[in-house]
mmCIF file of C-alpha atoms in Angstrom:
data_model
loop_
_atom_site.group_PDB
_atom_site.id
_atom_site.type_symbol
_atom_site.label_atom_id
_atom_site.label_comp_id
_atom_site.label_asym_id
_atom_site.label_seq_id
_atom_site.Cartn_x
_atom_site.Cartn_y
_atom_site.Cartn_z
ATOM 1 C CA MET P 1 3.823 20.259 17.022
ATOM 2 C CA ASN P 2 6.270 19.433 14.457
ATOM 3 C CA GLN P 3 5.746 19.834 10.583
ATOM 4 C CA LEU P 4 4.633 16.324 10.016
ATOM 5 C CA ASP P 5 1.983 16.378 12.829
ATOM 6 C CA ALA P 6 0.932 19.784 11.497
ATOM 7 C CA LEU P 7 0.638 18.677 7.878
ATOM 8 C CA LYS P 8 -1.454 15.717 9.135
ATOM 9 C CA GLN P 9 -4.115 18.137 10.375
ATOM 10 C CA VAL P 10 -4.916 19.281 6.880
ATOM 11 C CA THR P 11 -3.615 16.566 4.633
ATOM 12 C CA THR P 12 -3.680 12.890 4.413
ATOM 13 C CA VAL P 13 0.117 11.859 4.809
ATOM 14 C CA VAL P 14 1.128 8.848 2.562
ATOM 15 C CA ALA P 15 4.407 7.116 2.676
ATOM 16 C CA ASP P 16 6.228 6.719 -0.787
ATOM 17 C CA THR P 17 8.229 3.577 -0.218
ATOM 18 C CA GLY P 18 8.830 -0.197 -0.569
ATOM 19 C CA ASP P 19 10.797 -0.196 2.484
ATOM 20 C CA PHE P 20 7.727 -0.927 4.834
ATOM 21 C CA ARG P 21 9.944 -1.409 7.913
ATOM 22 C CA GLN P 22 10.324 2.362 8.135
ATOM 23 C CA LEU P 23 6.521 3.041 8.205
ATOM 24 C CA GLY P 24 6.002 2.546 11.960
ATOM 25 C CA ALA P 25 8.063 5.790 12.808
ATOM 26 C CA TYR P 26 5.900 8.155 10.676
ATOM 27 C CA ARG P 27 2.487 6.656 10.977
ATOM 28 C CA PRO P 28 1.071 7.485 7.535
ATOM 29 C CA GLN P 29 -2.517 6.856 6.459
ATOM 30 C CA ASP P 30 -1.670 5.270 3.201
ATOM 31 C CA ALA P 31 1.484 4.136 1.281
ATOM 32 C CA THR P 32 2.479 3.875 -2.511
ATOM 33 C CA THR P 33 4.761 1.950 -4.172
ATOM 34 C CA ASN P 34 6.152 1.723 -7.720
ATOM 35 C CA PRO P 35 8.692 -0.713 -9.631
ATOM 36 C CA SER P 36 11.551 1.304 -8.934
ATOM 37 C CA LEU P 37 10.961 1.404 -4.919
ATOM 38 C CA ILE P 38 10.245 -2.404 -4.978
ATOM 39 C CA LEU P 39 13.655 -3.029 -6.923
ATOM 40 C CA LYS P 40 15.340 -0.902 -4.419
ATOM 41 C CA ALA P 41 13.886 -2.639 -1.388
ATOM 42 C CA VAL P 42 14.449 -6.246 -2.747
ATOM 43 C CA GLN P 43 18.324 -5.507 -2.980
ATOM 44 C CA LYS P 44 18.489 -4.906 0.842
ATOM 45 C CA ALA P 45 19.256 -7.601 2.982
ATOM 46 C CA ASP P 46 15.934 -7.220 5.110
ATOM 47 C CA TYR P 47 13.724 -7.689 2.089
ATOM 48 C CA ALA P 48 15.667 -10.412 0.181
ATOM 49 C CA PRO P 49 13.987 -13.309 1.703
ATOM 50 C CA LEU P 50 10.571 -11.827 0.442
ATOM 51 C CA LEU P 51 11.695 -12.203 -3.057
ATOM 52 C CA GLN P 52 13.107 -15.741 -2.407
ATOM 53 C CA GLU P 53 10.090 -16.957 -0.884
ATOM 54 C CA SER P 54 7.676 -15.649 -3.390
ATOM 55 C CA VAL P 55 10.006 -17.148 -6.026
ATOM 56 C CA GLU P 56 10.183 -20.491 -4.281
ATOM 57 C CA ARG P 57 6.320 -20.569 -3.549
ATOM 58 C CA TRP P 58 5.240 -19.864 -7.190
ATOM 59 C CA ARG P 59 7.922 -21.302 -9.187
ATOM 60 C CA GLY P 60 6.681 -22.796 -12.587
ATOM 61 C CA ARG P 61 4.087 -19.981 -12.839
ATOM 62 C CA ALA P 62 4.284 -17.348 -15.610
ATOM 63 C CA LEU P 63 6.791 -14.562 -14.855
ATOM 64 C CA ASP P 64 4.280 -11.864 -15.049
ATOM 65 C CA GLU P 65 2.280 -13.779 -12.551
ATOM 66 C CA ILE P 66 5.241 -14.272 -10.139
ATOM 67 C CA MET P 67 5.863 -10.559 -10.628
ATOM 68 C CA ASP P 68 2.299 -9.513 -9.581
ATOM 69 C CA ARG P 69 2.504 -11.971 -6.420
ATOM 70 C CA LEU P 70 5.703 -10.374 -5.332
ATOM 71 C CA ILE P 71 4.218 -6.907 -5.509
ATOM 72 C CA VAL P 72 1.137 -7.997 -3.838
ATOM 73 C CA ARG P 73 3.327 -9.513 -1.041
ATOM 74 C CA PHE P 74 4.876 -6.279 -0.414
ATOM 75 C CA GLY P 75 1.490 -4.652 -0.558
ATOM 76 C CA CYS P 76 0.033 -6.901 2.249
ATOM 77 C CA GLU P 77 3.100 -6.335 4.423
ATOM 78 C CA ILE P 78 2.607 -2.590 4.046
ATOM 79 C CA LEU P 79 -1.312 -2.778 4.670
ATOM 80 C CA SER P 80 -0.469 -4.745 8.016
ATOM 81 C CA LEU P 81 1.342 -1.481 9.123
ATOM 82 C CA ILE P 82 -0.987 1.158 7.930
ATOM 83 C CA PRO P 83 -4.600 2.050 8.634
ATOM 84 C CA GLY P 84 -5.483 3.116 4.860
ATOM 85 C CA ARG P 85 -4.651 2.004 1.260
ATOM 86 C CA VAL P 86 -1.797 0.932 -0.686
ATOM 87 C CA SER P 87 -1.181 1.887 -4.325
ATOM 88 C CA THR P 88 0.157 -1.161 -6.515
ATOM 89 C CA GLU P 89 1.305 -0.407 -9.929
ATOM 90 C CA VAL P 90 0.364 -2.366 -13.193
ATOM 91 C CA ASP P 91 3.401 -2.991 -15.418
ATOM 92 C CA ALA P 92 4.436 0.017 -17.144
ATOM 93 C CA ARG P 93 4.959 -1.970 -20.381
ATOM 94 C CA LEU P 94 1.167 -2.034 -20.669
ATOM 95 C CA SER P 95 0.753 1.684 -20.679
ATOM 96 C CA PHE P 96 -0.613 1.741 -24.110
ATOM 97 C CA ASP P 97 -2.806 -1.401 -23.694
ATOM 98 C CA THR P 98 -6.104 -0.551 -22.303
ATOM 99 C CA MET P 99 -7.553 -4.156 -22.131
ATOM 100 C CA ALA P 100 -4.286 -5.739 -21.000
ATOM 101 C CA THR P 101 -3.987 -3.139 -18.127
ATOM 102 C CA VAL P 102 -7.588 -3.934 -17.074
ATOM 103 C CA THR P 103 -6.716 -7.646 -17.107
ATOM 104 C CA ARG P 104 -3.606 -6.963 -14.912
ATOM 105 C CA GLY P 105 -5.580 -4.727 -12.532
ATOM 106 C CA GLU P 106 -8.228 -7.330 -11.962
ATOM 107 C CA ARG P 107 -5.666 -9.948 -11.407
ATOM 108 C CA ILE P 108 -3.744 -7.869 -8.716
ATOM 109 C CA ILE P 109 -7.122 -7.232 -6.922
ATOM 110 C CA ASP P 110 -7.898 -11.182 -6.994
ATOM 111 C CA LEU P 111 -4.475 -11.663 -5.530
ATOM 112 C CA TYR P 112 -5.131 -9.358 -2.530
ATOM 113 C CA ARG P 113 -8.322 -10.754 -2.074
ATOM 114 C CA ALA P 114 -7.080 -14.240 -1.961
ATOM 115 C CA GLU P 115 -4.869 -12.935 0.842
ATOM 116 C CA GLY P 116 -7.914 -11.614 2.859
ATOM 117 C CA VAL P 117 -7.421 -8.012 1.914
ATOM 118 C CA ASP P 118 -10.375 -5.721 1.369
ATOM 119 C CA SER P 119 -10.190 -4.455 -2.283
ATOM 120 C CA ALA P 120 -11.320 -1.140 -0.894
ATOM 121 C CA ARG P 121 -7.853 -0.923 0.625
ATOM 122 C CA VAL P 122 -5.969 -1.141 -2.535
ATOM 123 C CA LEU P 123 -5.621 1.387 -5.591
ATOM 124 C CA ILE P 124 -4.489 -0.105 -8.900
ATOM 125 C CA LYS P 125 -1.783 2.335 -10.117
ATOM 126 C CA ILE P 126 -1.697 3.016 -13.936
ATOM 127 C CA ALA P 127 0.166 5.420 -16.069
ATOM 128 C CA ALA P 128 -1.933 8.452 -17.275
ATOM 129 C CA THR P 129 -1.542 7.882 -20.865
ATOM 130 C CA TRP P 130 -5.062 7.798 -22.872
ATOM 131 C CA GLU P 131 -5.153 4.225 -22.736
ATOM 132 C CA GLY P 132 -4.285 3.979 -19.182
ATOM 133 C CA ILE P 133 -7.084 6.354 -18.234
ATOM 134 C CA GLU P 134 -9.611 4.444 -20.342
ATOM 135 C CA ALA P 135 -8.426 1.222 -18.382
ATOM 136 C CA ALA P 136 -9.053 3.138 -15.234
ATOM 137 C CA ARG P 137 -12.400 4.079 -16.432
ATOM 138 C CA ILE P 138 -13.371 0.445 -16.811
ATOM 139 C CA LEU P 139 -11.845 -0.552 -13.581
ATOM 140 C CA GLU P 140 -13.784 2.054 -11.763
ATOM 141 C CA GLU P 141 -17.015 0.974 -13.448
ATOM 142 C CA ARG P 142 -16.177 -2.602 -12.231
ATOM 143 C CA GLY P 143 -15.605 -1.403 -8.543
ATOM 144 C CA ILE P 144 -11.698 -1.363 -8.570
ATOM 145 C CA HIS P 145 -10.393 1.852 -7.399
ATOM 146 C CA THR P 146 -7.483 3.517 -9.525
ATOM 147 C CA ASN P 147 -4.379 5.800 -8.808
ATOM 148 C CA LEU P 148 -3.336 7.520 -12.097
ATOM 149 C CA THR P 149 0.500 8.010 -11.927
ATOM 150 C CA LEU P 150 3.003 9.845 -14.168
ATOM 151 C CA LEU P 151 0.632 12.894 -14.358
ATOM 152 C CA PHE P 152 2.357 16.053 -15.328
ATOM 153 C CA SER P 153 -0.340 18.213 -16.819
ATOM 154 C CA PRO P 154 -3.865 19.564 -16.337
ATOM 155 C CA VAL P 155 -4.882 17.842 -19.604
ATOM 156 C CA GLN P 156 -4.107 14.344 -18.032
ATOM 157 C CA ALA P 157 -5.957 15.631 -14.921
ATOM 158 C CA VAL P 158 -8.999 16.783 -16.598
ATOM 159 C CA ALA P 159 -9.275 13.365 -18.533
ATOM 160 C CA CYS P 160 -8.790 11.485 -15.173
ATOM 161 C CA GLY P 161 -11.699 13.524 -13.588
ATOM 162 C CA ALA P 162 -13.996 12.893 -16.477
ATOM 163 C CA ALA P 163 -13.056 9.160 -16.139
ATOM 164 C CA LYS P 164 -14.077 9.224 -12.506
ATOM 165 C CA VAL P 165 -10.842 7.788 -11.319
ATOM 166 C CA GLN P 166 -10.358 7.739 -7.488
ATOM 167 C CA LEU P 167 -7.167 9.363 -7.371
ATOM 168 C CA ILE P 168 -4.421 11.152 -9.317
ATOM 169 C CA SER P 169 -0.709 11.610 -8.601
ATOM 170 C CA PRO P 170 0.842 14.824 -10.128
ATOM 171 C CA PHE P 171 4.703 14.550 -9.904
ATOM 172 C CA VAL P 172 5.867 17.732 -8.536
ATOM 173 C CA GLY P 173 9.613 16.987 -8.447
ATOM 174 C CA ARG P 174 9.816 15.824 -11.925
ATOM 175 C CA ILE P 175 8.159 18.940 -13.103
ATOM 176 C CA TYR P 176 10.673 20.970 -11.190
ATOM 177 C CA ASP P 177 13.495 18.800 -12.682
ATOM 178 C CA TRP P 178 12.470 19.610 -16.299
ATOM 179 C CA TYR P 179 11.975 23.363 -15.745
ATOM 180 C CA LYS P 180 15.161 23.550 -13.853
ATOM 181 C CA LYS P 181 17.151 21.790 -16.533
ATOM 182 C CA GLN P 182 15.643 23.845 -19.292
ATOM 183 C CA ALA P 183 16.708 27.155 -17.561
ATOM 184 C CA GLY P 184 20.290 25.898 -17.055
ATOM 185 C CA ALA P 185 22.526 28.512 -15.540
ATOM 186 C CA GLN P 186 19.510 30.972 -15.592
ATOM 187 C CA TRP P 187 17.646 29.098 -12.967
ATOM 188 C CA ASP P 188 17.276 31.023 -9.648
ATOM 189 C CA GLU P 189 16.663 28.436 -6.965
ATOM 190 C CA ALA P 190 15.375 31.009 -4.343
ATOM 191 C CA ALA P 191 13.006 32.898 -6.780
ATOM 192 C CA MET P 192 11.450 29.365 -7.906
ATOM 193 C CA ALA P 193 11.070 27.805 -4.457
ATOM 194 C CA GLY P 194 7.958 27.236 -2.525
ATOM 195 C CA ALA P 195 4.737 28.583 -4.180
ATOM 196 C CA ASN P 196 6.735 29.504 -7.260
ATOM 197 C CA ASP P 197 7.919 26.179 -7.859
ATOM 198 C CA PRO P 198 6.557 25.037 -11.273
ATOM 199 C CA GLY P 199 5.614 21.636 -10.024
ATOM 200 C CA VAL P 200 3.871 23.253 -6.987
ATOM 201 C CA GLN P 201 1.878 25.555 -9.473
ATOM 202 C CA SER P 202 0.887 22.758 -11.564
ATOM 203 C CA VAL P 203 -0.696 20.700 -8.571
ATOM 204 C CA ARG P 204 -2.423 24.065 -7.225
ATOM 205 C CA GLN P 205 -3.984 24.354 -10.731
ATOM 206 C CA ILE P 206 -5.178 20.932 -10.789
ATOM 207 C CA TYR P 207 -6.538 21.054 -7.283
ATOM 208 C CA GLN P 208 -8.464 24.290 -7.818
ATOM 209 C CA TYR P 209 -9.944 23.004 -11.138
ATOM 210 C CA TYR P 210 -11.066 20.014 -9.197
ATOM 211 C CA LYS P 211 -12.549 21.696 -6.351
ATOM 212 C CA HIS P 212 -14.160 24.496 -8.345
ATOM 213 C CA PHE P 213 -15.907 22.111 -10.396
ATOM 214 C CA GLY P 214 -16.862 19.725 -7.686
ATOM 215 C CA ILE P 215 -14.715 16.747 -9.223
ATOM 216 C CA ARG P 216 -14.343 13.908 -6.585
ATOM 217 C CA THR P 217 -11.188 12.547 -7.759
ATOM 218 C CA GLU P 218 -8.503 12.897 -5.042
ATOM 219 C CA VAL P 219 -5.350 14.887 -5.680
ATOM 220 C CA MET P 220 -2.067 13.510 -4.338
ATOM 221 C CA GLY P 221 0.951 15.465 -4.705
ATOM 222 C CA ALA P 222 3.870 13.204 -5.452
ATOM 223 C CA SER P 223 7.637 13.116 -6.291
ATOM 224 C CA PHE P 224 8.969 15.699 -3.956
ATOM 225 C CA ARG P 225 12.550 17.092 -4.047
ATOM 226 C CA ASN P 226 12.481 19.163 -0.841
ATOM 227 C CA VAL P 227 10.429 20.058 2.125
ATOM 228 C CA GLY P 228 9.400 23.488 0.630
ATOM 229 C CA GLN P 229 7.579 21.751 -2.014
ATOM 230 C CA ILE P 230 5.466 19.728 0.493
ATOM 231 C CA THR P 231 4.746 22.607 2.720
ATOM 232 C CA ALA P 232 3.652 24.868 -0.353
ATOM 233 C CA LEU P 233 1.072 22.241 -0.935
ATOM 234 C CA ALA P 234 -0.265 21.778 2.792
ATOM 235 C CA GLY P 235 -4.067 21.234 2.361
ATOM 236 C CA CYS P 236 -3.862 19.061 -0.847
ATOM 237 C CA ASP P 237 -6.226 16.092 -0.358
ATOM 238 C CA LEU P 238 -3.055 13.620 0.003
ATOM 239 C CA LEU P 239 0.700 13.902 -0.356
ATOM 240 C CA THR P 240 2.850 10.969 -0.764
ATOM 241 C CA ILE P 241 6.222 11.559 0.653
ATOM 242 C CA ALA P 242 9.622 9.383 0.804
ATOM 243 C CA PRO P 243 10.855 8.579 4.271
ATOM 244 C CA GLU P 244 13.886 10.888 4.053
ATOM 245 C CA LEU P 245 11.470 13.956 3.753
ATOM 246 C CA LEU P 246 9.102 12.578 6.392
ATOM 247 C CA ALA P 247 12.093 12.423 8.658
ATOM 248 C CA GLN P 248 12.911 16.311 7.853
ATOM 249 C CA LEU P 249 9.313 17.327 8.491
ATOM 250 C CA ALA P 250 9.205 15.235 11.752
ATOM 251 C CA ALA P 251 12.464 16.917 12.940
ATOM 252 C CA SER P 252 11.208 20.602 12.203
ATOM 253 C CA GLU P 253 8.980 22.713 14.458
ATOM 254 C CA GLU P 254 8.860 25.679 11.987
ATOM 255 C CA PRO P 255 5.173 26.812 11.610
ATOM 256 C CA LEU P 256 3.137 25.323 8.860
ATOM 257 C CA GLU P 257 0.008 27.067 7.203
ATOM 258 C CA ARG P 258 -2.524 25.613 5.059
ATOM 259 C CA ALA P 259 -1.630 26.709 1.246
ATOM 260 C CA LEU P 260 -4.724 24.920 -0.461
ATOM 261 C CA ASP P 261 -8.203 25.422 0.647
ATOM 262 C CA PRO P 262 -11.369 23.854 -1.454
ATOM 263 C CA ALA P 263 -13.611 26.840 -0.334
ATOM 264 C CA SER P 264 -11.163 29.400 -1.973
ATOM 265 C CA ALA P 265 -11.258 27.466 -5.171
ATOM 266 C CA LYS P 266 -14.980 27.791 -5.466
ATOM 267 C CA ASP P 267 -14.557 31.676 -5.812
ATOM 268 C CA LEU P 268 -12.350 31.284 -8.909
ATOM 269 C CA GLU P 269 -13.320 32.169 -12.531
ATOM 270 C CA LEU P 270 -12.591 28.946 -14.340
ATOM 271 C CA GLN P 271 -13.950 27.406 -17.570
ATOM 272 C CA PRO P 272 -14.852 23.615 -17.957
ATOM 273 C CA VAL P 273 -12.599 21.795 -20.375
ATOM 274 C CA GLN P 274 -13.457 18.478 -22.136
ATOM 275 C CA TYR P 275 -11.148 16.167 -24.227
ATOM 276 C CA ASP P 276 -11.999 13.472 -26.677
ATOM 277 C CA GLU P 277 -8.987 11.314 -27.601
ATOM 278 C CA PRO P 278 -7.746 13.384 -30.416
ATOM 279 C CA GLY P 279 -8.025 16.480 -28.322
ATOM 280 C CA PHE P 280 -6.226 14.918 -25.561
ATOM 281 C CA ARG P 281 -3.346 13.757 -27.556
ATOM 282 C CA TYR P 282 -3.021 17.132 -29.418
ATOM 283 C CA ALA P 283 -3.255 19.113 -25.967
ATOM 284 C CA LEU P 284 -0.543 16.738 -24.287
ATOM 285 C CA ASN P 285 1.657 16.844 -27.285
ATOM 286 C CA ALA P 286 1.577 20.565 -27.036
ATOM 287 C CA ASP P 287 2.780 20.337 -23.570
ATOM 288 C CA ALA P 288 6.604 19.495 -24.135
ATOM 289 C CA MET P 289 7.504 19.002 -20.455
ATOM 290 C CA ALA P 290 4.388 16.579 -19.802
ATOM 291 C CA THR P 291 4.878 14.623 -23.020
ATOM 292 C CA GLU P 292 8.825 14.392 -22.202
ATOM 293 C CA LYS P 293 8.377 13.423 -18.635
ATOM 294 C CA LEU P 294 5.548 10.772 -19.308
ATOM 295 C CA ALA P 295 7.630 9.105 -21.914
ATOM 296 C CA GLU P 296 10.638 9.215 -19.647
ATOM 297 C CA GLY P 297 8.778 7.868 -16.470
ATOM 298 C CA ILE P 298 7.322 4.853 -18.522
ATOM 299 C CA ARG P 299 10.632 3.951 -19.850
ATOM 300 C CA ALA P 300 12.209 4.290 -16.388
ATOM 301 C CA PHE P 301 9.305 2.129 -14.692
ATOM 302 C CA ALA P 302 9.493 -0.442 -17.505
ATOM 303 C CA ALA P 303 13.416 -0.724 -17.157
ATOM 304 C CA ASP P 304 13.126 -1.329 -13.397
ATOM 305 C CA ALA P 305 10.433 -4.121 -13.918
ATOM 306 C CA ALA P 306 12.509 -5.839 -16.290
ATOM 307 C CA LYS P 307 15.540 -5.687 -13.825
ATOM 308 C CA LEU P 308 13.212 -6.942 -11.094
ATOM 309 C CA GLU P 309 12.196 -9.743 -13.297
ATOM 310 C CA GLN P 310 15.941 -10.523 -13.928
ATOM 311 C CA MET P 311 16.293 -10.918 -10.093
ATOM 312 C CA VAL P 312 13.185 -13.052 -10.032
ATOM 313 C CA LEU P 313 14.607 -15.541 -12.665
ATOM 314 C CA ALA P 314 17.920 -15.623 -11.013
ATOM 315 C CA ALA P 315 16.432 -16.506 -7.408
#
């Protein structure tokens, strides 16, 4: 059994891509996208027609509507190839506007429904700001499930659990990037690999907290830089993995052992934590890594959304 098949025995494997033609080779359960992945895909010859077709079909509509229709088109193509769910992201430029995020999330779901897609197969992906988490709370109360992304801190995870969001996506690789950059020449790659990786440790802490207190929100590790980070989180509810790393897992027959187990989390001595808005903002501000990576991630997704808009306008 290769490592990918072994991983599927203990974790739901999710493909992290807009390049849906690669999905068949790895048979993931779910898939995730973001503006950067969609932008990357539409610059390929295979996907350029989808952009052109969407623009021609909806020309004359508001730009933000055409953008939503384009990402839903990608989502529908992905759903035709997988048995599970797809995560579709709300414009990152709305990350600090709760009601605008709710409105866009509801429209994305309506667009999927118009294409005959069961809304249970769609997760609305939202940045884990205070405003984003509140938007997710509202959407969940209205029966629309959410995936809170750009999550770097247990502070964000605790607030997401309290909001009863469906799923969170803690970003392993970007946490690793920050600590590696901070350490500079002092970074010891071998010593900080696998279970010692700071991104892996963050996800483990969140996973253990959720399982210990019976929080139903799913944990999906994301943003991996290497296979070692993935195997160190075997047993996590879900892991969303880029095609390049899925290929490496499929090509390896190294043994893979379960690293995370909900039963063992029950035995830990943990204290419950709660945050109101001021407490959340202060605690997040106290975490320099999470504060910087959240802001950086929103800027990057917003910039790629703007680039995609320019391609739509030029089509």
